[in-house]
PDB file of C-alpha atoms in Angstrom:
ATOM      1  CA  UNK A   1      13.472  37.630  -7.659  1.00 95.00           C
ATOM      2  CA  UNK A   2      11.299  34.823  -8.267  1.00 95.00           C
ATOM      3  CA  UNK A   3      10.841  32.033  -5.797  1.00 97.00           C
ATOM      4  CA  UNK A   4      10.146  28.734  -6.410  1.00 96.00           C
ATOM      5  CA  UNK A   5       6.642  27.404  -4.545  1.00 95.00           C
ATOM      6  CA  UNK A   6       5.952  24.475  -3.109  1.00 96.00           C
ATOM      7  CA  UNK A   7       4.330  22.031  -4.923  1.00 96.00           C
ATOM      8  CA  UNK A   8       0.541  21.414  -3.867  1.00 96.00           C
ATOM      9  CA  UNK A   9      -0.102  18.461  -1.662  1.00 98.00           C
ATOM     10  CA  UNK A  10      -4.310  19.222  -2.260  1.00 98.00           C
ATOM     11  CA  UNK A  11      -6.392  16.212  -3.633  1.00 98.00           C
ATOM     12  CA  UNK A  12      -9.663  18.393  -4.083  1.00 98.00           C
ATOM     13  CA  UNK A  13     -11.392  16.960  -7.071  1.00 97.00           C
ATOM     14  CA  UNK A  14      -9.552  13.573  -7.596  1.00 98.00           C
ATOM     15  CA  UNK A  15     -10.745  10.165  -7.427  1.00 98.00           C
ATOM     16  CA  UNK A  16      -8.901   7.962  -5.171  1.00 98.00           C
ATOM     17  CA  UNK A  17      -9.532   3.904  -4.618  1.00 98.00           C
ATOM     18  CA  UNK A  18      -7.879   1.983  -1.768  1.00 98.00           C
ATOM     19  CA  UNK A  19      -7.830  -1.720  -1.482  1.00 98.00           C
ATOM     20  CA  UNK A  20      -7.424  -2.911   2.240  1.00 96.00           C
ATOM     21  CA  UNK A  21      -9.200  -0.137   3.442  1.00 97.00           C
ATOM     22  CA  UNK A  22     -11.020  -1.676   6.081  1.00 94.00           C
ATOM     23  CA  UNK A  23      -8.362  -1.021   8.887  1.00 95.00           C
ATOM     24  CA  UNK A  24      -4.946  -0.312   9.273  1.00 96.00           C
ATOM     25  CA  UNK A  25      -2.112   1.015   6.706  1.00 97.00           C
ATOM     26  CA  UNK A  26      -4.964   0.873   4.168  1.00 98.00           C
ATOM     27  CA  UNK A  27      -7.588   2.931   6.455  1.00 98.00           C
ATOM     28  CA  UNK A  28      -4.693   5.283   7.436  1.00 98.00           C
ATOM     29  CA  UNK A  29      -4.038   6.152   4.128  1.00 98.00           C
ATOM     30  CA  UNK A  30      -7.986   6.488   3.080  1.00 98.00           C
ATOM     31  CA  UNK A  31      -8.056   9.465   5.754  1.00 98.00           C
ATOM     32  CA  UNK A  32      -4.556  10.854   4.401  1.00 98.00           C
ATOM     33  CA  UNK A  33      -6.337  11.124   1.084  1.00 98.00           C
ATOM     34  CA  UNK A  34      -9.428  12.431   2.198  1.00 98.00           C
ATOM     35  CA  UNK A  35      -7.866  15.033   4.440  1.00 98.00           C
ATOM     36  CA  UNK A  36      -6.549  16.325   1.437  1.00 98.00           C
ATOM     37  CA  UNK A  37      -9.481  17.194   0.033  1.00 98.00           C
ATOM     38  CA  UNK A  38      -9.887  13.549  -2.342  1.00 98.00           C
ATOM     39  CA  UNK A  39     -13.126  11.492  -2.788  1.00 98.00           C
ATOM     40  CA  UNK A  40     -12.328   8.596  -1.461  1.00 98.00           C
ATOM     41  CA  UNK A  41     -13.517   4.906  -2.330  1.00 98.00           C
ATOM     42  CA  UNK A  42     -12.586   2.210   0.406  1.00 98.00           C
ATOM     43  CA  UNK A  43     -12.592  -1.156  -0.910  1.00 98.00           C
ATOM     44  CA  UNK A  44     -12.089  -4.375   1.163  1.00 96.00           C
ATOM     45  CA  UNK A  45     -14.124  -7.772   1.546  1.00 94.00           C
ATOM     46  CA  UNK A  46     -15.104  -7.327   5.064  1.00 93.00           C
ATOM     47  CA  UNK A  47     -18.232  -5.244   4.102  1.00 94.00           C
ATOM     48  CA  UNK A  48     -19.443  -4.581   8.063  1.00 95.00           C
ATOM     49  CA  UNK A  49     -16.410  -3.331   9.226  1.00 95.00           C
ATOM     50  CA  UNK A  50     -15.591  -1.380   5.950  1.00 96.00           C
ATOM     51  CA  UNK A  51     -19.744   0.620   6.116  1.00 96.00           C
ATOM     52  CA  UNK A  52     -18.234   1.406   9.812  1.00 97.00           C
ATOM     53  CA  UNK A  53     -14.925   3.177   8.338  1.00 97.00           C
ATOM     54  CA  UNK A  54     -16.328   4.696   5.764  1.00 98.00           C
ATOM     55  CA  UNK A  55     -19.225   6.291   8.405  1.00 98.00           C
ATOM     56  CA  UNK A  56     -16.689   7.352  10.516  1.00 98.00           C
ATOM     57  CA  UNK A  57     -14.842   9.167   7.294  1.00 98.00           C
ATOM     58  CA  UNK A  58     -18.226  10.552   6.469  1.00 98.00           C
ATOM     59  CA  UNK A  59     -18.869  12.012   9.991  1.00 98.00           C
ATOM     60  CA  UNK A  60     -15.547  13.981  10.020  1.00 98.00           C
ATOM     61  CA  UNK A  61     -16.566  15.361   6.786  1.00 98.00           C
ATOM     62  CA  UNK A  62     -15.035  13.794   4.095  1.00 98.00           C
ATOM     63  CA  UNK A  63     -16.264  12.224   0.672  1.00 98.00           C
ATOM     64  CA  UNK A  64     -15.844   8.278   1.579  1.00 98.00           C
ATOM     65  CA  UNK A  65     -17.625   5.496  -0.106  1.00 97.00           C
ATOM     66  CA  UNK A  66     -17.411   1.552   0.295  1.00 98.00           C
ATOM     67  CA  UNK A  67     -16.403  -1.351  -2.190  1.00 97.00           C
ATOM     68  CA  UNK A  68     -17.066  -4.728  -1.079  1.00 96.00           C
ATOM     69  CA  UNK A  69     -14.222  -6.387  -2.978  1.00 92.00           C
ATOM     70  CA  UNK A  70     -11.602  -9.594  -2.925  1.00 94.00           C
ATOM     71  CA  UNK A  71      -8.193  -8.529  -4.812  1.00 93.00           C
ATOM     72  CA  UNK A  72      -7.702 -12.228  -5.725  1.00 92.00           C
ATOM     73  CA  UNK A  73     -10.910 -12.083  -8.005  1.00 94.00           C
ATOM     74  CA  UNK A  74      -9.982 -11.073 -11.120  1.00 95.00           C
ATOM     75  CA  UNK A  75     -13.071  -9.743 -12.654  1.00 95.00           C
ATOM     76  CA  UNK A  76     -13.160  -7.806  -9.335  1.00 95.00           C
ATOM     77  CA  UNK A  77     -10.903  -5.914 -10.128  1.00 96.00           C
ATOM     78  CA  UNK A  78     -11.411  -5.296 -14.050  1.00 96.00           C
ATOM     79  CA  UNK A  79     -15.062  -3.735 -12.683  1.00 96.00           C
ATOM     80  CA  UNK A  80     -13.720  -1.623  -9.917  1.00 97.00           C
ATOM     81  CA  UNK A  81     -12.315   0.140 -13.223  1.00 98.00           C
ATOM     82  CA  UNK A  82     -15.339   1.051 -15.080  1.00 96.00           C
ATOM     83  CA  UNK A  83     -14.326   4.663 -14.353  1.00 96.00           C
ATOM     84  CA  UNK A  84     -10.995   5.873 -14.154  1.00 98.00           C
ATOM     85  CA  UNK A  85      -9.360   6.335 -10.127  1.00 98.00           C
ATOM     86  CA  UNK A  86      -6.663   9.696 -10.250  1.00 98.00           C
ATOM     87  CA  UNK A  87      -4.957   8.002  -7.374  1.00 98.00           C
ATOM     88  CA  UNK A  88      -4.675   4.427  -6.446  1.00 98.00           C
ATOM     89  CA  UNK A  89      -3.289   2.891  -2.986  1.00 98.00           C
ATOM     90  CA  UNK A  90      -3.054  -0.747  -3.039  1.00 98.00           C
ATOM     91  CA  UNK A  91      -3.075  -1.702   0.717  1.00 98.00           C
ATOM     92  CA  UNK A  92      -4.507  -5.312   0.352  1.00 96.00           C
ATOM     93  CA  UNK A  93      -2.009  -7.982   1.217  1.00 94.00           C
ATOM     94  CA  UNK A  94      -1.306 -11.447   2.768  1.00 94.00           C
ATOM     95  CA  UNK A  95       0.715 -12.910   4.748  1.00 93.00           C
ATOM     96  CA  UNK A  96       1.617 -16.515   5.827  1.00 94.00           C
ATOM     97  CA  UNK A  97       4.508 -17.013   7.947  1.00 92.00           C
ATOM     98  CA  UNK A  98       6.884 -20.396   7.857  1.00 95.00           C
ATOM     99  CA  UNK A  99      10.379 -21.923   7.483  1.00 96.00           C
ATOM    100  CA  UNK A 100      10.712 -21.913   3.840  1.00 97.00           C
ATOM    101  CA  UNK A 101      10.993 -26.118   4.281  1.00 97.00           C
ATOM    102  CA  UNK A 102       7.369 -25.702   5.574  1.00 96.00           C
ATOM    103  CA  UNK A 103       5.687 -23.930   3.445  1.00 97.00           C
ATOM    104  CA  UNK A 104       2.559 -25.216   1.947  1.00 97.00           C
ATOM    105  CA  UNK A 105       1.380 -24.847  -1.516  1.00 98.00           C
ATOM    106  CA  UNK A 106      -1.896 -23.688  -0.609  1.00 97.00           C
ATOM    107  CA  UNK A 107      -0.707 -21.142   1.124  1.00 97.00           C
ATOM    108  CA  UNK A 108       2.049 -19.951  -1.368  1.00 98.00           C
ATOM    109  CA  UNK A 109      -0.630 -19.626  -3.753  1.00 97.00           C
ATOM    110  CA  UNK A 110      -3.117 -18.104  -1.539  1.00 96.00           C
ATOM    111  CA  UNK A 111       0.101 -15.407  -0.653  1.00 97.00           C
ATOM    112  CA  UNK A 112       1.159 -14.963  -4.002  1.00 97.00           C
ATOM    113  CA  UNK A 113      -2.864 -14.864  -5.464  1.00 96.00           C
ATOM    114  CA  UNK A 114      -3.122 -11.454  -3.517  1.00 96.00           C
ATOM    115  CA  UNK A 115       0.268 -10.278  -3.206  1.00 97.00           C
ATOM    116  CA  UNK A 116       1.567 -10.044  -6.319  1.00 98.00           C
ATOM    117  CA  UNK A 117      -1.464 -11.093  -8.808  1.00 98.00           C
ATOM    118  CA  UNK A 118      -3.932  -9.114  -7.474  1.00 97.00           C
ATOM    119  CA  UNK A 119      -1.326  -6.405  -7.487  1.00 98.00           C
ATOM    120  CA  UNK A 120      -0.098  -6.576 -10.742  1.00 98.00           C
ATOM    121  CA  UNK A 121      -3.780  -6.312 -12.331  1.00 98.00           C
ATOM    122  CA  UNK A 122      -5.111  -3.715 -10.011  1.00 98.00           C
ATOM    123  CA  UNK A 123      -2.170  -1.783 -11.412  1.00 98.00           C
ATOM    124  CA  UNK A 124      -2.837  -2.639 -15.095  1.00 98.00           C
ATOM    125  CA  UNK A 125      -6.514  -2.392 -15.080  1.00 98.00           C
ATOM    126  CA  UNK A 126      -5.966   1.350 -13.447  1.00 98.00           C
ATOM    127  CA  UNK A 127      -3.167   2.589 -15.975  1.00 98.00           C
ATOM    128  CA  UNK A 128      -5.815   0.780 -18.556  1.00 98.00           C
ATOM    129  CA  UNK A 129      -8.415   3.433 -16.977  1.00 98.00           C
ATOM    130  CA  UNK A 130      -6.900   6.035 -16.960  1.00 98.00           C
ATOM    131  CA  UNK A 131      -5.035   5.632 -20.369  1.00 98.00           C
ATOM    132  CA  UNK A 132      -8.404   5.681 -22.032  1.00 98.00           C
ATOM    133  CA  UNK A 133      -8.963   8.512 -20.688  1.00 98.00           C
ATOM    134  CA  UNK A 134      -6.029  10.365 -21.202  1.00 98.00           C
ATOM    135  CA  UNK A 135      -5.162  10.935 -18.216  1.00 98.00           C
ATOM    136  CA  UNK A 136      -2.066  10.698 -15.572  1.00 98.00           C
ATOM    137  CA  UNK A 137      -2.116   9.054 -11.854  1.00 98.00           C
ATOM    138  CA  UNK A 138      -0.329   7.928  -9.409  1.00 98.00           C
ATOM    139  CA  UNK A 139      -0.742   4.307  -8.773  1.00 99.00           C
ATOM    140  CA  UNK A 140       0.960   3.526  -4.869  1.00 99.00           C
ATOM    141  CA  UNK A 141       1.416  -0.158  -3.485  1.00 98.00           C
ATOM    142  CA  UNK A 142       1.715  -0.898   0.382  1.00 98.00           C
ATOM    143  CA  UNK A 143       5.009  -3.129   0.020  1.00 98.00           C
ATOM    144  CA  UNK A 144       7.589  -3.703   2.905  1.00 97.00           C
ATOM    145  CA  UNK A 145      11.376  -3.712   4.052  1.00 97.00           C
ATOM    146  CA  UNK A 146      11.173  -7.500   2.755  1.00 96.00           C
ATOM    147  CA  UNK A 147      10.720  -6.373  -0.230  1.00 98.00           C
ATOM    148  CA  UNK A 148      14.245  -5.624  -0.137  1.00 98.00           C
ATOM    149  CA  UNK A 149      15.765  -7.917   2.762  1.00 97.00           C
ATOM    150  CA  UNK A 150      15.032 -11.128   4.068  1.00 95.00           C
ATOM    151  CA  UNK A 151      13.193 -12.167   6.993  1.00 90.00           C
ATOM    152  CA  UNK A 152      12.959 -15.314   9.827  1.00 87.00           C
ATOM    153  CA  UNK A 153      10.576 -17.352   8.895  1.00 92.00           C
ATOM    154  CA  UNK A 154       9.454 -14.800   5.914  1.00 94.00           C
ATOM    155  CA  UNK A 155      11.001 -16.748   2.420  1.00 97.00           C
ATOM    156  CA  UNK A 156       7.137 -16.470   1.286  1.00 98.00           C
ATOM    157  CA  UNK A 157       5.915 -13.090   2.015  1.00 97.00           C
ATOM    158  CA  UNK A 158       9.557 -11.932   1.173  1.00 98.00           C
ATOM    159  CA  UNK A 159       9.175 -13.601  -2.172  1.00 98.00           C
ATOM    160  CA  UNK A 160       5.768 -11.723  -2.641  1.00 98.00           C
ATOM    161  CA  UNK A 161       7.304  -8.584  -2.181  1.00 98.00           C
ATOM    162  CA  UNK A 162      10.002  -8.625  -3.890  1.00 98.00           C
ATOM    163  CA  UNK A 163       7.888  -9.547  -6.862  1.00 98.00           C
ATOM    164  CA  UNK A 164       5.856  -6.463  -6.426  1.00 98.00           C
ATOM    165  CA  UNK A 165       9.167  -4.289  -5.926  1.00 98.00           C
ATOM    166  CA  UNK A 166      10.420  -5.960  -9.313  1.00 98.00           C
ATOM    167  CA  UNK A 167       7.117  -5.386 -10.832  1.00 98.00           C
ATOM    168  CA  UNK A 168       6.652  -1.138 -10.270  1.00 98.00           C
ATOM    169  CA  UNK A 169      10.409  -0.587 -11.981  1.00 98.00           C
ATOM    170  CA  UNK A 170       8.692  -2.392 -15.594  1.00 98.00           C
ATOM    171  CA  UNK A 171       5.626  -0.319 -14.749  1.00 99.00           C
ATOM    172  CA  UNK A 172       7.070   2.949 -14.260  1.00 98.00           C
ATOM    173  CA  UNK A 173       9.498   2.577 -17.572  1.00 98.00           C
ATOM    174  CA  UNK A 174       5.867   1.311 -19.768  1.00 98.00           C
ATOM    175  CA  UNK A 175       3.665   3.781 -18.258  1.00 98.00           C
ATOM    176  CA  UNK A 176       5.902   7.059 -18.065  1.00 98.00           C
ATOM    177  CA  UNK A 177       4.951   8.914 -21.062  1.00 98.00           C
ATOM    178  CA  UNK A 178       1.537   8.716 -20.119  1.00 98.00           C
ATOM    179  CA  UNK A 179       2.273  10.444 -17.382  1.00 98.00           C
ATOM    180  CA  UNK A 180       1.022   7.527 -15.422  1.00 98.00           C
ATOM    181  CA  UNK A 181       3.725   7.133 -11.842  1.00 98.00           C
ATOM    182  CA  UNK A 182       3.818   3.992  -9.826  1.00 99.00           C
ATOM    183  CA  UNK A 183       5.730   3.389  -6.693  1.00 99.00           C
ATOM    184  CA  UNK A 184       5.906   1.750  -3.591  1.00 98.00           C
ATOM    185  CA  UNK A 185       5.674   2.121   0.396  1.00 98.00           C
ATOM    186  CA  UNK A 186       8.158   0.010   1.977  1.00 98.00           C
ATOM    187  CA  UNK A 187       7.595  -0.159   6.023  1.00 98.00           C
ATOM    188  CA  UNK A 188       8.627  -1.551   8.720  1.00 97.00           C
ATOM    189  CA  UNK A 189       6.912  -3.453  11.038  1.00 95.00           C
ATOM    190  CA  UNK A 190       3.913  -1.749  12.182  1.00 96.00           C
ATOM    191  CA  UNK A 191       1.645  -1.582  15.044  1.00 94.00           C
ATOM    192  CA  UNK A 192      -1.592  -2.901  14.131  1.00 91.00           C
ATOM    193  CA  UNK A 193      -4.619  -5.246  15.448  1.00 86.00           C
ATOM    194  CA  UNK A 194      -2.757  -7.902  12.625  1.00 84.00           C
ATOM    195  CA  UNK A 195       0.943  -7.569  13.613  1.00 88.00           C
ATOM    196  CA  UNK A 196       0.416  -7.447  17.726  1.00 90.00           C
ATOM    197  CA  UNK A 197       1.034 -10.810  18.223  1.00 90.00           C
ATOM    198  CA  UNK A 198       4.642 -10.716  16.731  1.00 88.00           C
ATOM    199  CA  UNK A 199       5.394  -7.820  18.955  1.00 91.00           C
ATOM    200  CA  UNK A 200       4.050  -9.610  21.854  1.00 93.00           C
ATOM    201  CA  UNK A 201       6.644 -12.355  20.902  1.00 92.00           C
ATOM    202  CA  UNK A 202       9.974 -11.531  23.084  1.00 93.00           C
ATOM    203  CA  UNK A 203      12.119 -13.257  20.744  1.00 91.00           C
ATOM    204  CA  UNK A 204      10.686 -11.611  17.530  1.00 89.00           C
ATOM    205  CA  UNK A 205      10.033  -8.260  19.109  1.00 93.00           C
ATOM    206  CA  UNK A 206      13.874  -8.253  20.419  1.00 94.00           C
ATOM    207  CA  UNK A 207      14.802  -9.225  16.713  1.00 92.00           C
ATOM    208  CA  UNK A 208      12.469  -6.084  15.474  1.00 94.00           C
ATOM    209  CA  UNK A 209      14.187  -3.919  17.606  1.00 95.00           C
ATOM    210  CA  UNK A 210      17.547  -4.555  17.194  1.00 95.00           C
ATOM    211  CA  UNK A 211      16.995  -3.915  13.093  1.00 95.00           C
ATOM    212  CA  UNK A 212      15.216  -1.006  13.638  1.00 97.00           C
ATOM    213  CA  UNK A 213      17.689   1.991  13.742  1.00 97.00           C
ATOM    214  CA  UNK A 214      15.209   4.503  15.295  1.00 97.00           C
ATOM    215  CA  UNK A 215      13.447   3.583  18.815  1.00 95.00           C
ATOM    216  CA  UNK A 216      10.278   2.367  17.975  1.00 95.00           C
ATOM    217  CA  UNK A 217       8.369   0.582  15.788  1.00 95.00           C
ATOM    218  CA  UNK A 218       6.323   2.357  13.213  1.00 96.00           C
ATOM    219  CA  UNK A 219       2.680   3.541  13.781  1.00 97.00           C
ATOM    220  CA  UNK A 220       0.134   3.936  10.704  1.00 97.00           C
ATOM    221  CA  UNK A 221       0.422   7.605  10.859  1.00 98.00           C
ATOM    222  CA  UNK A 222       4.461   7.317  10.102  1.00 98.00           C
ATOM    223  CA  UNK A 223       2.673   5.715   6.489  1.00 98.00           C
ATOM    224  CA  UNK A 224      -0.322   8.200   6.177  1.00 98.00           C
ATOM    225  CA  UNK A 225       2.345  11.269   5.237  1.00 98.00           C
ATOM    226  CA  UNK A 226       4.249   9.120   2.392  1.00 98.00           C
ATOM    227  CA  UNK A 227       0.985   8.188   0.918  1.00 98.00           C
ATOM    228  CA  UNK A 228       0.074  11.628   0.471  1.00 98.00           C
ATOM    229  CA  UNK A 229       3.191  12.767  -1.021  1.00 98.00           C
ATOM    230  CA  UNK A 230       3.346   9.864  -3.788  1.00 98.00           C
ATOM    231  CA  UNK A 231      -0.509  10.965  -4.057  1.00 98.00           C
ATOM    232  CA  UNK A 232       0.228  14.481  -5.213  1.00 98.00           C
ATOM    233  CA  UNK A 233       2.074  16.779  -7.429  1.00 97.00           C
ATOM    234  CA  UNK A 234       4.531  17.593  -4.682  1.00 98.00           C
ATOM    235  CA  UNK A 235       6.231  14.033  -6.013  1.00 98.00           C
ATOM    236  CA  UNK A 236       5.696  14.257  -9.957  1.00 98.00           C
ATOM    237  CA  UNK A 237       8.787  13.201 -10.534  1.00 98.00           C
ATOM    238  CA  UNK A 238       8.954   9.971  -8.587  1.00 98.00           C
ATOM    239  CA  UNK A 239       7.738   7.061 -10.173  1.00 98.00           C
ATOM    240  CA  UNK A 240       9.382   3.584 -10.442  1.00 98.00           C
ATOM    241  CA  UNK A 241      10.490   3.862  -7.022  1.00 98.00           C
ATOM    242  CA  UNK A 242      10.543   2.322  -3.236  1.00 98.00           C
ATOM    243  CA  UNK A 243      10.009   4.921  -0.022  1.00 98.00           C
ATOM    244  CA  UNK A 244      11.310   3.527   2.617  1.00 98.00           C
ATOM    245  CA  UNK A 245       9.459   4.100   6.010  1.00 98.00           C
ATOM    246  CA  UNK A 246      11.573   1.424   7.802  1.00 98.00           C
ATOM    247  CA  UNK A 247      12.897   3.299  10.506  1.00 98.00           C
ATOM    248  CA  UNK A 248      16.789   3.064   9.166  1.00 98.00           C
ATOM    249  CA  UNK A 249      16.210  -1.075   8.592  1.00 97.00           C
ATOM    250  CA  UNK A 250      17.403  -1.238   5.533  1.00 97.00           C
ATOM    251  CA  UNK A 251      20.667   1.866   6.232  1.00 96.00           C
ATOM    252  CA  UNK A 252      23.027  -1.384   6.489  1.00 87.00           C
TER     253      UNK A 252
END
């Protein structure tokens, strides 16, 4: 009898750019790749703390470089592409919390400029990439659970997100027969130096944890494992598609 094997979840030889690198979810998922055997390209605008990530990647003994770089900048982005990325994890995002009644127009546009703009041509300027080369990828955005609920306070980043959920279906149906996949990462509220002072909000941290079904909130390394999975050929056949790492949020 024949058995079937697992797919391989090994990155040795690809290319791999993640925006938002710097820290958190996007630095998580820079050492998820390069575990795996990928050369890794960090990319962020805070340049000083960015050289100090990708040191620290270099010193464990991965391949790590740095890319000073603002998502909202739109020729950014077209030159990050000068060479075609195998895998690309979009981690850069924005958020600017308000009743909807408040909400500024600076800061919709400053929310949506990132968000979903910067988003939307990262991911066309990659599939450009790697179409001229004839080649597939896997193109993965950091979205959220309010990309597919609503939120206190959250009309704006909720907007954003949905937009970017919306966005990876038309993506995935244009870019399939080039064997190009795009999907997203949809978590829950996670522990990080940027989302501590929610949790140390009673109110909003009793609100967290009566959504979650599980009983915690989620840590960057509960992203770092879906990352590599949408990353490799153990999930060729996913594309066009939202992975939920919401801790049962989104179950009712």
């Amino acid at each position: 009898m024949s058995l079937p094997r697992t797919p391989s979840f090994d990155l040795s030889g690809k290319r791999a750019l993640v925006t938002g690198a710097s820290s958190g979810i996007g630095l998580g998922c820079a050492v998820a790749l390069a575990e795996a055997g990928a050369h890794v390209t960090l990319a962020a605008r805070r340049a000083d703390v960015l050289a100090d990530a990708v040191t620290a990647m270099r010193d464990a003994g991965w391949q790590a470089e740095p890319l000073t770089f603002d998502q909202s900048d739109m020729s950014a982005v077209e030159a990050a592409f000068a060479q075609p990325f195998d895998v690309v994890l979009n981690s850069a995002g924005m958020a600017r919390h308000s009743a909807a009644v408040d909400t500024a127009a600076a800061d919709f546009d400053a929310v949506m400029d990132v968000n979903v703009k910067g988003a939307y041509f990262l991911s066309a300027h990659a599939a450009l990439a790697l179409m001229a080369a004839g080649k597939p990828g896997s193109i993965i955005h950091i979205s959220s659970q309010m990309g597919h609920v609503g939120g206190v306070d959250r009309a704006l980043y909720c907007a954003s997100k949905h937009a970017v959920e919306g966005m990876v279906k038309a993506m995935a149906v244009e870019w399939g027969k080039a064997g190009i996949r795009i999907n997203t990462i949809c978590p829950t509220f996670v522990r990080t130096a940027l989302t501590q002072p929610t949790f140390d909000n009673p109110e909003r941290y009793a609100w967290i944890m009566d959504k979650i079904k599980l009983p915690r909130v989620a840590e960057v390394e509960d992203i770092m494992g879906a990352a590599l999975f949408l990353a490799s050929d153990a999930s060729a056949m996913v594309t066009g598609t939202a992975m939920m790492v919401d801790g049962g949020w989104t179950a009712d």
